[in-house]
Short mmCIF file of C-alpha atoms and ligand atoms in Angstrom, two decimals:
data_model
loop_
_atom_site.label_atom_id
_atom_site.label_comp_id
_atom_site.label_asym_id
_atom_site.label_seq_id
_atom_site.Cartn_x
_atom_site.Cartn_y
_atom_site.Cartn_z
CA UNK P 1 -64.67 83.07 -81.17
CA UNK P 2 -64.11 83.27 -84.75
CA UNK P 3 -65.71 82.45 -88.12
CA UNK P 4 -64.12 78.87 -88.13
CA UNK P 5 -64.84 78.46 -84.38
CA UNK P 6 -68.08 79.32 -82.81
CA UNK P 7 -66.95 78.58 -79.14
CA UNK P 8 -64.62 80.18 -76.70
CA UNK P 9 -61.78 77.84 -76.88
CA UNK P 10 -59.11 77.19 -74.17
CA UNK P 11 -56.16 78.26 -75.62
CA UNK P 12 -57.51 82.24 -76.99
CA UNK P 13 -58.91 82.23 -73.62
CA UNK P 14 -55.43 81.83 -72.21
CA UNK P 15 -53.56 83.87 -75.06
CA UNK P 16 -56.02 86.94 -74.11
CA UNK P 17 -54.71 86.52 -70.31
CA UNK P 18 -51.24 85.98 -70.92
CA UNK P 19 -50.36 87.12 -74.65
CA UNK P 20 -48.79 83.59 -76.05
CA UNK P 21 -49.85 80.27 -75.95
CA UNK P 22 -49.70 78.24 -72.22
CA UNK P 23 -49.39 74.63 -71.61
CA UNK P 24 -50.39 72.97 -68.62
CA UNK P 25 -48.27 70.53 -66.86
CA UNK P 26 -49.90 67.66 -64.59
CA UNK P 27 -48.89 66.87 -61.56
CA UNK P 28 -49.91 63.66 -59.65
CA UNK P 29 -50.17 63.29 -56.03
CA UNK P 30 -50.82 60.36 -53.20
CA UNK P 31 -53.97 61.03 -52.40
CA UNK P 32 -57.70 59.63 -51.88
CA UNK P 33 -60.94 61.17 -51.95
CA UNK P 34 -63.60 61.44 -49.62
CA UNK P 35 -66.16 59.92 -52.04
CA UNK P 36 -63.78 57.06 -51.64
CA UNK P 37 -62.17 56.45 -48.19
CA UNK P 38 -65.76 56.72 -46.71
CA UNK P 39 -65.47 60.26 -45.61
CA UNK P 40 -68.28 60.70 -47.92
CA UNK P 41 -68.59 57.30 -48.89
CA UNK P 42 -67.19 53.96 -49.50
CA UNK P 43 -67.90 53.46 -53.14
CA UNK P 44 -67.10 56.51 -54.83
CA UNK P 45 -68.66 58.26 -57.98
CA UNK P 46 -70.00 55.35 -60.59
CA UNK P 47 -67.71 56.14 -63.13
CA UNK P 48 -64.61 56.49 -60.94
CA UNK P 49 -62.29 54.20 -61.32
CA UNK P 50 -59.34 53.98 -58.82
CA UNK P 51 -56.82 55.84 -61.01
CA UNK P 52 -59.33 59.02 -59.74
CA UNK P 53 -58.97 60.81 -63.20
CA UNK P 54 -55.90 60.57 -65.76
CA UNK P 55 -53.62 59.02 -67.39
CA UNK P 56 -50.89 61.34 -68.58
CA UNK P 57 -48.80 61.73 -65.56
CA UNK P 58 -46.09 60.89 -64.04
CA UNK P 59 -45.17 58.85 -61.05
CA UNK P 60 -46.23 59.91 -57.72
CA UNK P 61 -42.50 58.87 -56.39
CA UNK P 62 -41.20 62.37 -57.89
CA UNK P 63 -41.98 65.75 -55.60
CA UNK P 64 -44.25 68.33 -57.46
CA UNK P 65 -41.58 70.12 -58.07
CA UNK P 66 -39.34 67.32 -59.79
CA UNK P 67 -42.89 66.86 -61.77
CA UNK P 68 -43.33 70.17 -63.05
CA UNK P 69 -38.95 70.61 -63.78
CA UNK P 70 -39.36 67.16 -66.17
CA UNK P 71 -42.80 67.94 -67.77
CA UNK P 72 -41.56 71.39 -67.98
CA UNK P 73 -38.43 70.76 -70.25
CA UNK P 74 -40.22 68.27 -72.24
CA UNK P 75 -42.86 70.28 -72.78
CA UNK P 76 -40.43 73.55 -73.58
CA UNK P 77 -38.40 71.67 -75.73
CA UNK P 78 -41.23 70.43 -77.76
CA UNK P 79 -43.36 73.00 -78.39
CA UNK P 80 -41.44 75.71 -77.67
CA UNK P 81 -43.10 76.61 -74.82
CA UNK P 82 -42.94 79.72 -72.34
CA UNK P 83 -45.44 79.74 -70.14
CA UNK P 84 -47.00 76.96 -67.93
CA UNK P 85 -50.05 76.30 -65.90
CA UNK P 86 -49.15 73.34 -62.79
CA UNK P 87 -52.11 71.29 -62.83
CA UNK P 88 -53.47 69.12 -59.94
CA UNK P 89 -55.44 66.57 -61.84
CA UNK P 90 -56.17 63.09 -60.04
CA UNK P 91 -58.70 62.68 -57.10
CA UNK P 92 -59.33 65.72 -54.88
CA UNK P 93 -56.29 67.94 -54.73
CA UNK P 94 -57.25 69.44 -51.23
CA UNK P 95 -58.17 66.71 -49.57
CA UNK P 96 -55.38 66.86 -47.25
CA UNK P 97 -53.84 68.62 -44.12
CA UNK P 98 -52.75 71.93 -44.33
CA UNK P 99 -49.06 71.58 -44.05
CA UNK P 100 -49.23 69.57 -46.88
CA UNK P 101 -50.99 71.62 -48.91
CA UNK P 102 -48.98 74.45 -48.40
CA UNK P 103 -46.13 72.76 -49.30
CA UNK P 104 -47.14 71.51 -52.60
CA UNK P 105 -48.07 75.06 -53.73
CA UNK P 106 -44.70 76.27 -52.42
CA UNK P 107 -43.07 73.50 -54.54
CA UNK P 108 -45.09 75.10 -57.93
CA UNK P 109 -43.13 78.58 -57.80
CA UNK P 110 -40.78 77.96 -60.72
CA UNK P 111 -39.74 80.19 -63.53
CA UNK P 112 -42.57 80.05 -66.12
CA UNK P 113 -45.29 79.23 -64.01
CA UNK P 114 -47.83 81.56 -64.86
CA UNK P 115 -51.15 79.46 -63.10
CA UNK P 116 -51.77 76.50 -60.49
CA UNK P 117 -54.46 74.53 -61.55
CA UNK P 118 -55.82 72.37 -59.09
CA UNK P 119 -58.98 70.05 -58.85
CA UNK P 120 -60.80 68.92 -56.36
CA UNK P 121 -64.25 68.28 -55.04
CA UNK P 122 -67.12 70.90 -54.12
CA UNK P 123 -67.37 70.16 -50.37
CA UNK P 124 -63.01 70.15 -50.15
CA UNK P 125 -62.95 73.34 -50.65
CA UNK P 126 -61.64 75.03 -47.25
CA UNK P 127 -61.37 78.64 -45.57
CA UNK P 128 -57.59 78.19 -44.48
CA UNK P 129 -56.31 77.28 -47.54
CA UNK P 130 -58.12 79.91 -49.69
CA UNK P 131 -56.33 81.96 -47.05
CA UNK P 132 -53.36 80.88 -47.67
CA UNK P 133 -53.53 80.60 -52.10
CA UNK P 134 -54.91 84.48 -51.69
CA UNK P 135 -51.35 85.35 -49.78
CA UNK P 136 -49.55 83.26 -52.62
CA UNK P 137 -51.09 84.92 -55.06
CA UNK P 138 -50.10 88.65 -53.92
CA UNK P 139 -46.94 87.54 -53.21
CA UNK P 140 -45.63 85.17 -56.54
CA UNK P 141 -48.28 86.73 -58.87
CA UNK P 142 -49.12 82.93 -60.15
CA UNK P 143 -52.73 82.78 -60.67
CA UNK P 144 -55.23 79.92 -58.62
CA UNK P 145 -57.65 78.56 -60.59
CA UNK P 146 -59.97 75.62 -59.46
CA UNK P 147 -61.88 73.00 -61.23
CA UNK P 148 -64.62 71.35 -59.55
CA UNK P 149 -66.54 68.28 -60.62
CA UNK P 150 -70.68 69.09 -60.87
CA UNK P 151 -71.22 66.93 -63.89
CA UNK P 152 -75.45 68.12 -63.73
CA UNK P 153 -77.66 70.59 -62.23
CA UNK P 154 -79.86 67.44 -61.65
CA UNK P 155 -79.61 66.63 -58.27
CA UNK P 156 -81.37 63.44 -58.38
CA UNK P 157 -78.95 62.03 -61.21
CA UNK P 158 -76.09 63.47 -58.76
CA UNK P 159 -77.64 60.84 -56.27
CA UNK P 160 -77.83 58.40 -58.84
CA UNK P 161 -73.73 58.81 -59.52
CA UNK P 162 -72.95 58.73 -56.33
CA UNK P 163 -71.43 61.90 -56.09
CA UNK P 164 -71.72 62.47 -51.93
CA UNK P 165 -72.84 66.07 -52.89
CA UNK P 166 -75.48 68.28 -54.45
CA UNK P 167 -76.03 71.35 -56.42
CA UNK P 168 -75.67 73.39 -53.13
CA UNK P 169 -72.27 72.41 -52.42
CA UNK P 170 -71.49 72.92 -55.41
CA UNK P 171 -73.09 76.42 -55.46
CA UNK P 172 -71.26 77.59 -52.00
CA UNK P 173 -67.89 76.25 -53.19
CA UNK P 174 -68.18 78.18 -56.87
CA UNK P 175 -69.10 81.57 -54.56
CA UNK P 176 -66.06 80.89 -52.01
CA UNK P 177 -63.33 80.86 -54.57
CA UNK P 178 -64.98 83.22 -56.88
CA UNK P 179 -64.95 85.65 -53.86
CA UNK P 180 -61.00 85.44 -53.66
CA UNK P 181 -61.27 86.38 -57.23
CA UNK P 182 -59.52 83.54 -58.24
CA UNK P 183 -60.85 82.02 -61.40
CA UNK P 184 -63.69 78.22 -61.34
CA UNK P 185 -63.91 75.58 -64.15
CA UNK P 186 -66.75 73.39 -64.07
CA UNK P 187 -66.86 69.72 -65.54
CA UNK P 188 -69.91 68.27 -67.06
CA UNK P 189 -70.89 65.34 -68.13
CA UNK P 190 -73.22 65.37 -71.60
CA UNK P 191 -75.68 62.51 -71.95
CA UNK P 192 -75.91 61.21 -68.31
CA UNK P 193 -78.96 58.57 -68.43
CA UNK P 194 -81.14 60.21 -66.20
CA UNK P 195 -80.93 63.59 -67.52
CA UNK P 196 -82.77 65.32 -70.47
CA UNK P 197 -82.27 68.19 -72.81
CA UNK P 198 -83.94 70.51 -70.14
CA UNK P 199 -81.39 69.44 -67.54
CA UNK P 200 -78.41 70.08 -69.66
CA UNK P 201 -79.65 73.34 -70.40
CA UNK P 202 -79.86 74.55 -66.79
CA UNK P 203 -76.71 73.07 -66.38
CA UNK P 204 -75.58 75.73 -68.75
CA UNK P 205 -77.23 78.51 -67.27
CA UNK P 206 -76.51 77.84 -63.69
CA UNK P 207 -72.57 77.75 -65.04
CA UNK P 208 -73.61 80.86 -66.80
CA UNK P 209 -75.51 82.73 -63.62
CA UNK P 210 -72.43 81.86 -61.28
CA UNK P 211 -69.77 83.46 -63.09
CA UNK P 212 -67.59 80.45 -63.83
CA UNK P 213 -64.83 81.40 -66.40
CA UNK P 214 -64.40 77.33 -68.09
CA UNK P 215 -65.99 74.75 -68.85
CA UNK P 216 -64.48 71.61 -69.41
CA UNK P 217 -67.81 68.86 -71.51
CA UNK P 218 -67.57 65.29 -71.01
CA UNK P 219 -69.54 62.52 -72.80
CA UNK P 220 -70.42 59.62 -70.78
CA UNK P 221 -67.93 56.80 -71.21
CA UNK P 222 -67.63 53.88 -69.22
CA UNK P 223 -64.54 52.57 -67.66
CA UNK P 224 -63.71 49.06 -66.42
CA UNK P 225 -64.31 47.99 -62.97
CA UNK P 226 -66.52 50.24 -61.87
CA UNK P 227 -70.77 50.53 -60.88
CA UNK P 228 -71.27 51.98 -63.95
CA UNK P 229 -69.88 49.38 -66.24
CA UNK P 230 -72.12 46.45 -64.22
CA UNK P 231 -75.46 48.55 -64.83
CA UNK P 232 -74.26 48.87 -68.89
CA UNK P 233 -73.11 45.35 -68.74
CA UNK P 234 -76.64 44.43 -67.21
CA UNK P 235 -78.99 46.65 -69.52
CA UNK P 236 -79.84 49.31 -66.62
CA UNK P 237 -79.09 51.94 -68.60
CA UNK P 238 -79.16 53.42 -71.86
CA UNK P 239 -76.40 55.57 -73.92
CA UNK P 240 -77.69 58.58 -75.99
CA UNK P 241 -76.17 58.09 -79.86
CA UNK P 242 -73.47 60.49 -81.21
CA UNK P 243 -75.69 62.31 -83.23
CA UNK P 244 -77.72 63.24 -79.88
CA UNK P 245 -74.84 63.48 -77.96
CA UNK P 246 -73.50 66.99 -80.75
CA UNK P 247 -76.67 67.75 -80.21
CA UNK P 248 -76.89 68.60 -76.46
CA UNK P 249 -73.58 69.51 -76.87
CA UNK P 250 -74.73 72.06 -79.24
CA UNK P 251 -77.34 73.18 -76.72
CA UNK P 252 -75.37 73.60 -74.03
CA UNK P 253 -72.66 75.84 -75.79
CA UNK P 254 -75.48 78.40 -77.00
CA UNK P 255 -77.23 78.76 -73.94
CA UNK P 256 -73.43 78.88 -72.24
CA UNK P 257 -72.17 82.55 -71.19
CA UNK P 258 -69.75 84.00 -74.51
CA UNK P 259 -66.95 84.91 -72.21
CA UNK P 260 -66.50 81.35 -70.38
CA UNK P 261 -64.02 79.16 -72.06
CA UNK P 262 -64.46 75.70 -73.51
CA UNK P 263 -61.51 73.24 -72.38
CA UNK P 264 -63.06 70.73 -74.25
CA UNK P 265 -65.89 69.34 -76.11
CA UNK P 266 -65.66 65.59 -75.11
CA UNK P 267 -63.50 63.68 -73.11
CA UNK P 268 -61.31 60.41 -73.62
CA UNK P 269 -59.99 57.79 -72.33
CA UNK P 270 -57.79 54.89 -73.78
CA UNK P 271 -59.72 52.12 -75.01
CA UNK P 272 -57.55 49.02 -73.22
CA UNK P 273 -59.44 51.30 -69.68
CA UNK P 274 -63.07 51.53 -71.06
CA UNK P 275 -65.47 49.08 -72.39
CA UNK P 276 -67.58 52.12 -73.60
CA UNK P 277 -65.72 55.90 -75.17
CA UNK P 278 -67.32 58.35 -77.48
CA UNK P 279 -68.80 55.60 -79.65
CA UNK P 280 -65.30 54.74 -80.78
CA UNK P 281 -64.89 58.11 -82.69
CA UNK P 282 -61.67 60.25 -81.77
CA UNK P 283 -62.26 62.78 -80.14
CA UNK P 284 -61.14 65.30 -82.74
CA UNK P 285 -63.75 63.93 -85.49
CA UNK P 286 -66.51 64.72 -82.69
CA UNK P 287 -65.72 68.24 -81.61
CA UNK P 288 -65.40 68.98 -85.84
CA UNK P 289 -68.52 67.49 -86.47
CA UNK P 290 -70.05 70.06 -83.72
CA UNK P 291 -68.13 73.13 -84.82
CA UNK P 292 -69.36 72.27 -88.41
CA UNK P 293 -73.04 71.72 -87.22
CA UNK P 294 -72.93 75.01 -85.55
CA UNK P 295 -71.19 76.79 -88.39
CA UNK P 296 -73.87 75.46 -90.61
CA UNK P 297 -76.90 76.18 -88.94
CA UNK P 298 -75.05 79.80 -87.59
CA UNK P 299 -75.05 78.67 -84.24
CA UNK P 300 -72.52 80.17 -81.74
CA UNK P 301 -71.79 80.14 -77.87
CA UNK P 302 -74.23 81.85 -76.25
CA UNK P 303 -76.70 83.08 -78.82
CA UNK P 304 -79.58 81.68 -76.25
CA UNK P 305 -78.01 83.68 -73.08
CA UNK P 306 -80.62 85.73 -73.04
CA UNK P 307 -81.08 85.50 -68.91
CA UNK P 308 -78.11 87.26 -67.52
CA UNK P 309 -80.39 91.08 -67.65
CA UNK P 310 -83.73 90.06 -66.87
CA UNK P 311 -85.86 88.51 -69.81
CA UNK P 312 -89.20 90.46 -69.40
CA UNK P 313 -88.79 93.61 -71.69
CA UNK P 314 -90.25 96.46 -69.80
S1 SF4 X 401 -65.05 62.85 -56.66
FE1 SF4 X 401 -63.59 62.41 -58.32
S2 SF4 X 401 -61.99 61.12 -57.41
FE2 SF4 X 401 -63.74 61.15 -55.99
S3 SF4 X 401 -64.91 59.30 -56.47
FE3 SF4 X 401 -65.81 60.99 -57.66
S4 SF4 X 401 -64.73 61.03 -59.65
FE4 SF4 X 401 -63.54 59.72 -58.21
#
């Protein structure tokens, strides 16, 4: 944090690990998710659409490692770049038999590669292959870090999205990794219909409580085909403004943990995908508008974490 930025952001959080700036590289895989393929459930999480994610990757037809060798040189060559993080982006990145997993994380140690990345959902998150990441940890020195979806602490608007878990799950999976000492971001989503200020705020402080190092903040936006674009398109729900939306935002960072990094404020998505996104405002212009907010009013990241020691002076 600094004068000009009163959050945690991404990149010093990865310059105070490794001493220079690191990019991540995505990798896409094949693969489903058990929200999906009716493991879980048929229909998936209302604002999934099939792509499961992204849009900046390549095509599944190359390996991993062909993946991370052309993202890798582009990358290098364009910004100069040293030092890499392999990221496992779309769908639910260990959702899949062991072999297979094993062999994709084999296929990440490259020259460079500093971190794997890899995202998946809170009840794919399995004994063997934590096993197996600790080992390849000791033995490359690449970190593991995991990002799992939670999007609320609300577990009645998680049954509204359709997520096929709750907060437990969630909960268990965050203390499994975090007990390989390997390193948890958490997505959220800011401005879900069913939730209020009070629920973003113990979204904050459960993040906080459970030692998650990131944080990654998206807004709600709505993409095409999906349940959550025929409930906007028949008036069943209602989008909080921009204004409120810096707001919560705003909330959330303060009561949020100083030391837990801020991927990002809001998400995107391109527009030709979404027939709602961040109230067609880049994404840019938003996080600004909440770093100047907080500047003005001397806000900062977690200037309301007051929890973490006991809050009854004695
Ligand atoms: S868990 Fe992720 S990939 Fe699976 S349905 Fe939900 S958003 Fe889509």
């Amino acid at each position: 944090m600094s004068i000009n930025n009163p959050y945690l952001s991404y990149s010093d959080y990865l310059k105070d690990i490794y001493g220079e700036k690191v990019y991540k590289l995505p990798v896409k895989l094949n693969l489903t998710c058990p929200n999906r393929d009716g493991n879980v459930s048929k229909g998936g999480c209302i604002f999934c659409n099939e792509k499961g994610g992204s849009f900046e990757n390549l095509d599944v037809s190359f390996s991993v490692k062909e993946q991370i060798l052309k993202n890798k040189d582009y990358i290098g060559k364009k910004y100069n770049a040293k030092k890499y993080i392999v990221y496992f982006q779309n769908f639910s990145n260990t959702y899949m038999k062991y072999d297979d997993f094993i062999k994709i994380i084999n296929e990440c140690n490259i020259e460079d590669i500093v971190g794997i990345d890899i995202s998946t959902r809170p009840d794919c998150i399995y004994d063997k292959q934590l096993d197996f990441l600790e080992d390849f940890n000791k033995k490359t020195n690449i970190d593991i870090y995991f990002e799992l979806g939670l999007q609320t602490t609300n577990y009645h608007t998680l049954d509204k999205l359709n997520r096929g878990h709750g907060l437990s799950e969630f909960i268990l999976a965050v203390n499994k990794i975090k007990n390989r000492n390997f390193k948890v971001c958490a997505h959220v989503i800011i401005g879900l219909p069913w939730d209020n200020e009070l629920d973003v705020i113990e979204t904050s402080k459960m993040i906080s409580v459970l030692g998650i190092n990131e944080v990654k903040i998206h807004s709600l936006y709505i993409p095409k085909n999906t349940v959550l674009e025929k409930m906007y398109s028949d008036n069943k729900i209602s989008l909080i403004s921009l204004d409120e939306y810096i707001d919560l935002v705003i909330v959330f960072l303060r009561y949020l943990k100083k030391d837990i990094a801020v991927q990002r404020l809001v998400g995107r998505m391109p527009k030709e995908e979404s027939v709602f996104c961040n109230w067609n405002t880049s994404w840019w212009k938003i996080r600004d508008l909440i770093v100047e907010k907080m500047i003005n009013s001397d806000f900062y990241q977690g200037d309301l974490c007051n929890y973490l020691d006991g809050i009854v002076f004695i």
